[in-house]
mmCIF file with all atom_site columns, C-alpha atoms in Angstrom:
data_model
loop_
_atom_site.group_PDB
_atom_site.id
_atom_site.type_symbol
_atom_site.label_atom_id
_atom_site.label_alt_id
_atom_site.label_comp_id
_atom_site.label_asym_id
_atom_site.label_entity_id
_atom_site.label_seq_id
_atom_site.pdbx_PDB_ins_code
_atom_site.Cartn_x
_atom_site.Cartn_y
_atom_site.Cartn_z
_atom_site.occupancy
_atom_site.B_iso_or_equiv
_atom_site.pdbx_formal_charge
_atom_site.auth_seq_id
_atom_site.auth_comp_id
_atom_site.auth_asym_id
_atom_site.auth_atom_id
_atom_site.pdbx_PDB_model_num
ATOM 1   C CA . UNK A 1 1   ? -18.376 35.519 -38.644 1.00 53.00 ? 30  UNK A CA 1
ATOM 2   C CA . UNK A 1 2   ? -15.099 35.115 -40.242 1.00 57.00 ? 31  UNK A CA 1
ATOM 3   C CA . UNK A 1 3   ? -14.573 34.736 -44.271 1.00 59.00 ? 32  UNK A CA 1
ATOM 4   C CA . UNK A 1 4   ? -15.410 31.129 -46.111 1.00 59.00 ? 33  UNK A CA 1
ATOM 5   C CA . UNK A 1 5   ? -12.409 30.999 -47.749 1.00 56.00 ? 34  UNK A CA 1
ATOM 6   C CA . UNK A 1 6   ? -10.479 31.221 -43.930 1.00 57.00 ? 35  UNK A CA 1
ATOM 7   C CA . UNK A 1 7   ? -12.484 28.678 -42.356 1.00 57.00 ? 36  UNK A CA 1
ATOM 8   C CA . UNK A 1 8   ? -10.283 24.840 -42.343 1.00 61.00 ? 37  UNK A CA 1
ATOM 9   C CA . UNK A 1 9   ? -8.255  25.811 -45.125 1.00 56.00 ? 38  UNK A CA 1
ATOM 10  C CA . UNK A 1 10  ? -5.155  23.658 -44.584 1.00 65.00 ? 39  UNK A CA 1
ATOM 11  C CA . UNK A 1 11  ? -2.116  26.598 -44.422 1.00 67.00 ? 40  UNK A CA 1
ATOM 12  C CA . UNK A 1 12  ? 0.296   24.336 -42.428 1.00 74.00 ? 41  UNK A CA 1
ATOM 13  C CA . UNK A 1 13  ? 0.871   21.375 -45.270 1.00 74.00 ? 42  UNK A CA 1
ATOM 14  C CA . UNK A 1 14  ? 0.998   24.056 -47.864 1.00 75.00 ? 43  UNK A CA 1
ATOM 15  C CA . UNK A 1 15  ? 3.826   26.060 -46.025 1.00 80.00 ? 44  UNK A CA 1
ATOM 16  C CA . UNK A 1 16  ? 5.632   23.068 -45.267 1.00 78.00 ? 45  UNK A CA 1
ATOM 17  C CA . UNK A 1 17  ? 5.892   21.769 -48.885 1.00 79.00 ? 46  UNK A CA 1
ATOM 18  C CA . UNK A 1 18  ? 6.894   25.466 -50.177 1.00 81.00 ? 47  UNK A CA 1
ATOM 19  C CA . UNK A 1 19  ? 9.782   25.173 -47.563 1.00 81.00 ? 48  UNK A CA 1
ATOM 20  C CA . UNK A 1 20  ? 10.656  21.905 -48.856 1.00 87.00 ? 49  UNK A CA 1
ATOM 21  C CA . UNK A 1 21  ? 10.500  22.883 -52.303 1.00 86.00 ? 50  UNK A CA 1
ATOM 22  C CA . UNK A 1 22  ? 12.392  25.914 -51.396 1.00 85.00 ? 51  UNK A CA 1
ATOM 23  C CA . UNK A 1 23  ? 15.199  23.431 -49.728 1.00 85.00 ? 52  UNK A CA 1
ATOM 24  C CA . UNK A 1 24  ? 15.262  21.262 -52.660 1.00 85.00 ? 53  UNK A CA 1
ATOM 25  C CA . UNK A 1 25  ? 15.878  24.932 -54.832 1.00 81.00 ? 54  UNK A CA 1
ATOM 26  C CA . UNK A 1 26  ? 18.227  25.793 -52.882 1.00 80.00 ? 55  UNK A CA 1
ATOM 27  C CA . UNK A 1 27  ? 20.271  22.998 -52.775 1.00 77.00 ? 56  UNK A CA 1
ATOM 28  C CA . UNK A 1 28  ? 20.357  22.565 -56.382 1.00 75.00 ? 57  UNK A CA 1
ATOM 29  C CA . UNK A 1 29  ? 21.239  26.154 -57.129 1.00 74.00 ? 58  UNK A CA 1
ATOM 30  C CA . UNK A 1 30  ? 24.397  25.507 -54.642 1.00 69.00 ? 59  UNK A CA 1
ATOM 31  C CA . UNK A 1 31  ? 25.148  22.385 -56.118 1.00 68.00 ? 60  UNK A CA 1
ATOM 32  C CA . UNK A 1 32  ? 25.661  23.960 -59.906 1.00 66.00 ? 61  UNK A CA 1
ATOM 33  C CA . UNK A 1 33  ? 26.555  27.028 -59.112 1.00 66.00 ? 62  UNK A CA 1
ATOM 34  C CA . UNK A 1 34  ? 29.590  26.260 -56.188 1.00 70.00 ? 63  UNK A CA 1
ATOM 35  C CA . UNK A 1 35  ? 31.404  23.931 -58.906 1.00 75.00 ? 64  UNK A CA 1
ATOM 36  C CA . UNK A 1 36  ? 31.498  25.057 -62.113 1.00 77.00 ? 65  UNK A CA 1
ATOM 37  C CA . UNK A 1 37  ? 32.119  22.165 -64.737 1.00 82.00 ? 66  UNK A CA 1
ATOM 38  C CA . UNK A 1 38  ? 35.575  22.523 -66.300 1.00 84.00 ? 67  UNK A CA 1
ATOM 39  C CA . UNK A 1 39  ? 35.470  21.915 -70.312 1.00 83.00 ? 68  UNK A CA 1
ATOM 40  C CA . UNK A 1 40  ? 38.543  20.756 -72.586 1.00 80.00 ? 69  UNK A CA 1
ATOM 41  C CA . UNK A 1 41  ? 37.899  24.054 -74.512 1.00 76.00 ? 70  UNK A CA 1
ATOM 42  C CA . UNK A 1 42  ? 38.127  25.983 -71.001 1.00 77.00 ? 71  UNK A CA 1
ATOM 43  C CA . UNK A 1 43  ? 41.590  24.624 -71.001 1.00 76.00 ? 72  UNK A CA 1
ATOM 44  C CA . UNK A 1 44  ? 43.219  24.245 -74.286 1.00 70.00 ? 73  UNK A CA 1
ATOM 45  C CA . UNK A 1 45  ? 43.697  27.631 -74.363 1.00 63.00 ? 74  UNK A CA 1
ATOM 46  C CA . UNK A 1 46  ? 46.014  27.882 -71.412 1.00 65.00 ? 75  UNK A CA 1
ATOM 47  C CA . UNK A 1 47  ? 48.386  25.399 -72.758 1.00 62.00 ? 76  UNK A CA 1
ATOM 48  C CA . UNK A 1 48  ? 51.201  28.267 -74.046 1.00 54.00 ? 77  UNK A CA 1
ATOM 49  C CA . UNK A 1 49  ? 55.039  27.637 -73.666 1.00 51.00 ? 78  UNK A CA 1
ATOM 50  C CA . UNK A 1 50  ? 56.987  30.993 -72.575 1.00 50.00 ? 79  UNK A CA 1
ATOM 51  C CA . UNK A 1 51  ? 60.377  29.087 -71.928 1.00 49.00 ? 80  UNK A CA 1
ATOM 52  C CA . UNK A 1 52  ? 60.580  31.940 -68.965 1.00 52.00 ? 81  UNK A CA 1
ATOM 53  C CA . UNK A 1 53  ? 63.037  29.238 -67.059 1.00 62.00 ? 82  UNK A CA 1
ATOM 54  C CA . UNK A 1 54  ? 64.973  29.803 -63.673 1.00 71.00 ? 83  UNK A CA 1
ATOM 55  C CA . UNK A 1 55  ? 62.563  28.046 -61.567 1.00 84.00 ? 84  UNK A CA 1
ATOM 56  C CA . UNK A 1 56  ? 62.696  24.910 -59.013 1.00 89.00 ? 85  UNK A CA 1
ATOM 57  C CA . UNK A 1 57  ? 60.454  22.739 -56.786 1.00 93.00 ? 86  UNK A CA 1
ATOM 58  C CA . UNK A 1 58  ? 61.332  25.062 -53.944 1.00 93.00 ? 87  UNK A CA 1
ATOM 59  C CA . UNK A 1 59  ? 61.187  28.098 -55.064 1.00 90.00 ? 88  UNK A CA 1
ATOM 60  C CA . UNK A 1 60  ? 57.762  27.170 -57.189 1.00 93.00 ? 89  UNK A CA 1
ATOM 61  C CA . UNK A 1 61  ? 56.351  26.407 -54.239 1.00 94.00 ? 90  UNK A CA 1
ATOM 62  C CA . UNK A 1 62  ? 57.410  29.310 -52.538 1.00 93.00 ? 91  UNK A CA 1
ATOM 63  C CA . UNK A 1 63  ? 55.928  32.119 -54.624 1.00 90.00 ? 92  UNK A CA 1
ATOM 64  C CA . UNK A 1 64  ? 52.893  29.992 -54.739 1.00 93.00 ? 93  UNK A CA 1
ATOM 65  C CA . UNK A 1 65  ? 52.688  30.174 -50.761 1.00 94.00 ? 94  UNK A CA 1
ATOM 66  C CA . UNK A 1 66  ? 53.703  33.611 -50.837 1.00 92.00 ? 95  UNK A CA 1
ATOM 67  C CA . UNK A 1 67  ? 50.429  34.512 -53.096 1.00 91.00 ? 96  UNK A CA 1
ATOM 68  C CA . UNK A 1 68  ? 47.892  32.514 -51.042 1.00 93.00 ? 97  UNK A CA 1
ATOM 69  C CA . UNK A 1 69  ? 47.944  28.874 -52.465 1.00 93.00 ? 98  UNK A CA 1
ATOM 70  C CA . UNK A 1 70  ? 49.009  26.073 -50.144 1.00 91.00 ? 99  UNK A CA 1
ATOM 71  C CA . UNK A 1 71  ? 48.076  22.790 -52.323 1.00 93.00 ? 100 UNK A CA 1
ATOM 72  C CA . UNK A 1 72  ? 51.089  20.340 -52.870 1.00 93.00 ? 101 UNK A CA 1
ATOM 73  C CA . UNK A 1 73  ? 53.342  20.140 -55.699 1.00 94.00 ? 102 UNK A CA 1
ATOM 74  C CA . UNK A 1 74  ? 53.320  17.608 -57.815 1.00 94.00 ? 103 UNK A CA 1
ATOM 75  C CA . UNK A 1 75  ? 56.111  14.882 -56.919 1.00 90.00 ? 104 UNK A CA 1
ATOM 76  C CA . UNK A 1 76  ? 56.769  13.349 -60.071 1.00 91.00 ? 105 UNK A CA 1
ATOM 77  C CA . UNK A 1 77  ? 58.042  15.726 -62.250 1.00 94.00 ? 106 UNK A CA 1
ATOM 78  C CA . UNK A 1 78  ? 61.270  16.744 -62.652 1.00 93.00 ? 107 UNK A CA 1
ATOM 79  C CA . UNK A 1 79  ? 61.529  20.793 -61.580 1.00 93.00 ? 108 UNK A CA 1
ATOM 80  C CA . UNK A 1 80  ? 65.091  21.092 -63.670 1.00 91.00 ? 109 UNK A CA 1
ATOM 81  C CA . UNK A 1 81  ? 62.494  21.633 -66.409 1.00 92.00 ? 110 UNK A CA 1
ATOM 82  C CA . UNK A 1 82  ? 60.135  23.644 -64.879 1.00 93.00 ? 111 UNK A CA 1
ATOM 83  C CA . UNK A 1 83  ? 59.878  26.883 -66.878 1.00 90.00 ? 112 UNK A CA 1
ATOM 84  C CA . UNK A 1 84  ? 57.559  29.322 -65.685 1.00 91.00 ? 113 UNK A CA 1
ATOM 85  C CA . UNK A 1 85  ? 54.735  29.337 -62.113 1.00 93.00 ? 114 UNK A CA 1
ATOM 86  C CA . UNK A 1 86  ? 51.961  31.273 -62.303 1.00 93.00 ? 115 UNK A CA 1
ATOM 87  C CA . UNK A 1 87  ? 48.664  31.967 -60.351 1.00 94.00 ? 116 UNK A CA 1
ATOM 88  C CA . UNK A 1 88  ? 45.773  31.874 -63.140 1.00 94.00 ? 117 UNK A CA 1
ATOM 89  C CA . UNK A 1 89  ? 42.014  32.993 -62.671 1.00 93.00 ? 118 UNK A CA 1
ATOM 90  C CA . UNK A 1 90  ? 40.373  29.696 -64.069 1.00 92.00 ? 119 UNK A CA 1
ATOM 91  C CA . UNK A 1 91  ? 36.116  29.582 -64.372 1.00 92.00 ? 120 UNK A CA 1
ATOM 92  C CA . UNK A 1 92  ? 36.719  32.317 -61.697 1.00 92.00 ? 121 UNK A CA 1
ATOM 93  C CA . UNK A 1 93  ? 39.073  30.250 -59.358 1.00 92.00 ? 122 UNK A CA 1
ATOM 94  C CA . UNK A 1 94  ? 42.588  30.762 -58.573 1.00 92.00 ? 123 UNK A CA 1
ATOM 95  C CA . UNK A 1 95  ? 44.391  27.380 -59.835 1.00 95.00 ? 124 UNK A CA 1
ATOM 96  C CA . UNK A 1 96  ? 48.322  26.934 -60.060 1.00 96.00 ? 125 UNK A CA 1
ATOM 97  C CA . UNK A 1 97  ? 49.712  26.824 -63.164 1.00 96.00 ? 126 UNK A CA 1
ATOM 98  C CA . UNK A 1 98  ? 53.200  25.049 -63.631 1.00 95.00 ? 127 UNK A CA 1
ATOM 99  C CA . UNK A 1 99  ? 54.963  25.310 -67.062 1.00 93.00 ? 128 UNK A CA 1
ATOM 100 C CA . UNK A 1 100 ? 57.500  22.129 -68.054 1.00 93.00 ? 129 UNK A CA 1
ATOM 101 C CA . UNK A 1 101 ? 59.485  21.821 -70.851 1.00 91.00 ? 130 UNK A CA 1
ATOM 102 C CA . UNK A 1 102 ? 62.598  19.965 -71.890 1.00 90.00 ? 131 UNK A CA 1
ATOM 103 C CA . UNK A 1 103 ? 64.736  21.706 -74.551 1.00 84.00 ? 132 UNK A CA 1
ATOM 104 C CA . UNK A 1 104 ? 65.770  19.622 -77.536 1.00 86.00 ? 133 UNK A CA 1
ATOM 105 C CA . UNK A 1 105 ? 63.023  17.061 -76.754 1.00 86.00 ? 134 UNK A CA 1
ATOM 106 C CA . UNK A 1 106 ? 59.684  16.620 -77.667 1.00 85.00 ? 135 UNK A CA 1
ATOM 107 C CA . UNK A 1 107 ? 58.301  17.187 -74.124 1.00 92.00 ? 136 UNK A CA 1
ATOM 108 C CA . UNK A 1 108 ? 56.377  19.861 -72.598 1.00 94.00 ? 137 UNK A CA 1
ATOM 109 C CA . UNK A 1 109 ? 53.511  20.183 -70.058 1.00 94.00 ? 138 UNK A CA 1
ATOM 110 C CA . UNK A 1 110 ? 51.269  22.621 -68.385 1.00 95.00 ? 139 UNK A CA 1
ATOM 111 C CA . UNK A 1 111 ? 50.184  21.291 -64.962 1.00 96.00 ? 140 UNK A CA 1
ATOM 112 C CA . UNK A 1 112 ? 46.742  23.289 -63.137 1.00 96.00 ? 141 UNK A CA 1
ATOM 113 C CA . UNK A 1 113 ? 47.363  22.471 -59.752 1.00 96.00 ? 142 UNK A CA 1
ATOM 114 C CA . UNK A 1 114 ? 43.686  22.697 -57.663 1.00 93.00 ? 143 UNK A CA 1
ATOM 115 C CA . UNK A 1 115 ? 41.331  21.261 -54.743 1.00 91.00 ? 144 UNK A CA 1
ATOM 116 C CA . UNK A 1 116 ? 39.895  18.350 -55.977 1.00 87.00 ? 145 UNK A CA 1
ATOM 117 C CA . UNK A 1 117 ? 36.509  19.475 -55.022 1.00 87.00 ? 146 UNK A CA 1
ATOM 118 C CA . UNK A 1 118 ? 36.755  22.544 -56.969 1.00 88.00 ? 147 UNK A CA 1
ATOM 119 C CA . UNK A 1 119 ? 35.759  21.567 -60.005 1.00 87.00 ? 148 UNK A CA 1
ATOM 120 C CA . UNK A 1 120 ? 33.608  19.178 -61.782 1.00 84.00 ? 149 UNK A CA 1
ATOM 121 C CA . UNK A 1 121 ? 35.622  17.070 -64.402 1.00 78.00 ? 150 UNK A CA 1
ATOM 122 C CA . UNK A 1 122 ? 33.014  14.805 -65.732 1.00 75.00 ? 151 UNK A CA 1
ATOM 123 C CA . UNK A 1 123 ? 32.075  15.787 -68.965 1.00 73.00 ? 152 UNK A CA 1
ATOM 124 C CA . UNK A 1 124 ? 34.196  15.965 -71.775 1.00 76.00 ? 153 UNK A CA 1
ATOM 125 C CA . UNK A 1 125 ? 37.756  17.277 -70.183 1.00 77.00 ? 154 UNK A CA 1
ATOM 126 C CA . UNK A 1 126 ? 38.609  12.797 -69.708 1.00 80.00 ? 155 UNK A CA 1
ATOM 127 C CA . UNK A 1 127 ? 41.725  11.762 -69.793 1.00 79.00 ? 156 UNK A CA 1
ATOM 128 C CA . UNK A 1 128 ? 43.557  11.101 -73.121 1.00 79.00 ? 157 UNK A CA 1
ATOM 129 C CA . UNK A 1 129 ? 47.121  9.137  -73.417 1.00 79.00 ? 158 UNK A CA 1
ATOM 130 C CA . UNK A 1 130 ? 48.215  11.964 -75.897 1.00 80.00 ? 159 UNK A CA 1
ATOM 131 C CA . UNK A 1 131 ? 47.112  15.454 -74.545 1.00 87.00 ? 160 UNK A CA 1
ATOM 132 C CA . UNK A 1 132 ? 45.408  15.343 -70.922 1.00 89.00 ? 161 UNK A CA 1
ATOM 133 C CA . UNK A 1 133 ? 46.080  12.989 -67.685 1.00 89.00 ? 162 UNK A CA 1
ATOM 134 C CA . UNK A 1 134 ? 44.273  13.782 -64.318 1.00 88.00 ? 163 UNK A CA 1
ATOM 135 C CA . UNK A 1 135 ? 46.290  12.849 -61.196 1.00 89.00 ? 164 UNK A CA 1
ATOM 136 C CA . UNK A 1 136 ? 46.063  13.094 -57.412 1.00 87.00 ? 165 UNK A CA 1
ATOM 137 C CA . UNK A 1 137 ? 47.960  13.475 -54.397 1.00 87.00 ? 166 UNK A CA 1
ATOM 138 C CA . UNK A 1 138 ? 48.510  10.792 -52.290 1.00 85.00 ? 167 UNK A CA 1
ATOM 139 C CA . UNK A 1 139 ? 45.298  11.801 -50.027 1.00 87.00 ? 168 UNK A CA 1
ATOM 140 C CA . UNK A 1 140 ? 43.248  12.270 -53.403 1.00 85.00 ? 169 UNK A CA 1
ATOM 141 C CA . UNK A 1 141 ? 42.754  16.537 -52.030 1.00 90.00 ? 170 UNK A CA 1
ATOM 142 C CA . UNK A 1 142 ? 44.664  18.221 -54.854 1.00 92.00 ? 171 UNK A CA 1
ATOM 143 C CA . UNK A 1 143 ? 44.131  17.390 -58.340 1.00 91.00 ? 172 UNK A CA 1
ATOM 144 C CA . UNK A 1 144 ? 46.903  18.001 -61.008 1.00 93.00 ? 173 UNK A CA 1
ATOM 145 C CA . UNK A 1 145 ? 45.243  18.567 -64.519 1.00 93.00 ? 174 UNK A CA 1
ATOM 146 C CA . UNK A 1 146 ? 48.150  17.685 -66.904 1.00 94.00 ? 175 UNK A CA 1
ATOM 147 C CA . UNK A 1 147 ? 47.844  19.272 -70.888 1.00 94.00 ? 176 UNK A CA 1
ATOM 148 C CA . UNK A 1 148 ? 50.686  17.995 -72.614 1.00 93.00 ? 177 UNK A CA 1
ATOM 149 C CA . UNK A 1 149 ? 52.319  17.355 -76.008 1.00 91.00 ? 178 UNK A CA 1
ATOM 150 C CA . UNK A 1 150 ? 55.062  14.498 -76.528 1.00 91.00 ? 179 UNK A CA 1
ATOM 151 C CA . UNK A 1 151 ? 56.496  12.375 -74.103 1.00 90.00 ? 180 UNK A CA 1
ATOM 152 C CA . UNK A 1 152 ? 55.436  12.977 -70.395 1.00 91.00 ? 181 UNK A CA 1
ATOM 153 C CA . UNK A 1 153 ? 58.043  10.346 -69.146 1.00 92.00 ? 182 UNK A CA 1
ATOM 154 C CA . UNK A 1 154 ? 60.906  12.878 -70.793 1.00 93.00 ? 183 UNK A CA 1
ATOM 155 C CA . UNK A 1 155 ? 59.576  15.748 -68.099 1.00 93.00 ? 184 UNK A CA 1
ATOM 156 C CA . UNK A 1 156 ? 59.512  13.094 -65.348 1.00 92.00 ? 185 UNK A CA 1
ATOM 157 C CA . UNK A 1 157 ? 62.143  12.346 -62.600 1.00 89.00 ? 186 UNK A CA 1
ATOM 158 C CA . UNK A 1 158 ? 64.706  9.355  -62.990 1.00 84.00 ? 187 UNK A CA 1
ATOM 159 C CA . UNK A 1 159 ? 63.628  6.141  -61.497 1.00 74.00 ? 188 UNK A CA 1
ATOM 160 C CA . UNK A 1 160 ? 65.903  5.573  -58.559 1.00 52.00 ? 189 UNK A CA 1
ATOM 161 C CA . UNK A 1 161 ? 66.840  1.585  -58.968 1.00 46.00 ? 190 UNK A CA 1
ATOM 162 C CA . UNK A 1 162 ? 66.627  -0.429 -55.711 1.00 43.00 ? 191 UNK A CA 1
#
């Protein structure tokens, strides 16, 4: 005779919603955990003009390959004033870090330069016509993360008239 509790106890149902509940877990833990959220204060911080100089759109882009990072520059700025490239450690992510500033202007930018899908930018990091603009690349891949102070227009390139 085998045991009462052993006799039509219904195992299957009860391992199949533990293995859903352990799917649902799962996905959920990935979901949080594979995209940190990125904050304004995670950011403000890294918004620090060296005035290093000697850099352009070609060789910024460059070093950057040369270290690992393929994303795309952005196009619109104007790399006479690009000051320093770096490689920063952001939420524990490598992000590009372009530094723009236009002597005897008001005008200077930091630009984070990362997959678009790398991040999640929906709380309070918005953007803001006087300190932060998000923008994408053509394909909407790369997102450029823009902390700035005065004018953006000033670190811009010329409009070519047609």
């Amino acid at each position: 005779a085998s045991a009462p509790w052993t006799a039509r106890v219904p195992w299957k149902p009860g391992i199949a919603a533990a293995a859903i509940l352990l799917t649902l877990a799962s996905g959920l833990v990935w979901y949080f955990d594979s995209a940190p959220e990125l904050k304004r204060s995670d950011v403000e911080p890294i918004f620090a003009i060296n005035g290093a100089g000697n850099w352009d759109e070609d060789a910024a882009r460059k070093y950057l390959q040369k270290n690992g990072f393929s994303q795309p520059l952005p196009g619109r700025f104007d790399y006479q004033f690009l000051q320093n490239v770096e490689l920063i450690d952001l939420k524990g992510r490598a992000v590009a870090k372009l530094t723009f500033f236009r002597p005897g202007e008001f005008a200077e930018a930091v630009v984070l330069i990362f997959p678009s899908k790398q991040f999640r930018t929906n709380g309070d990091l918005k953007n803001d016509e006087t300190f932060i603009q998000f923008r994408h690349d053509d394909e909407g891949n790369v997102t450029y993360l823009i902390l700035f102070r005065g004018s953006l227009e000033l670190l811009q390139r010329p409009q070519q008239m047609t």
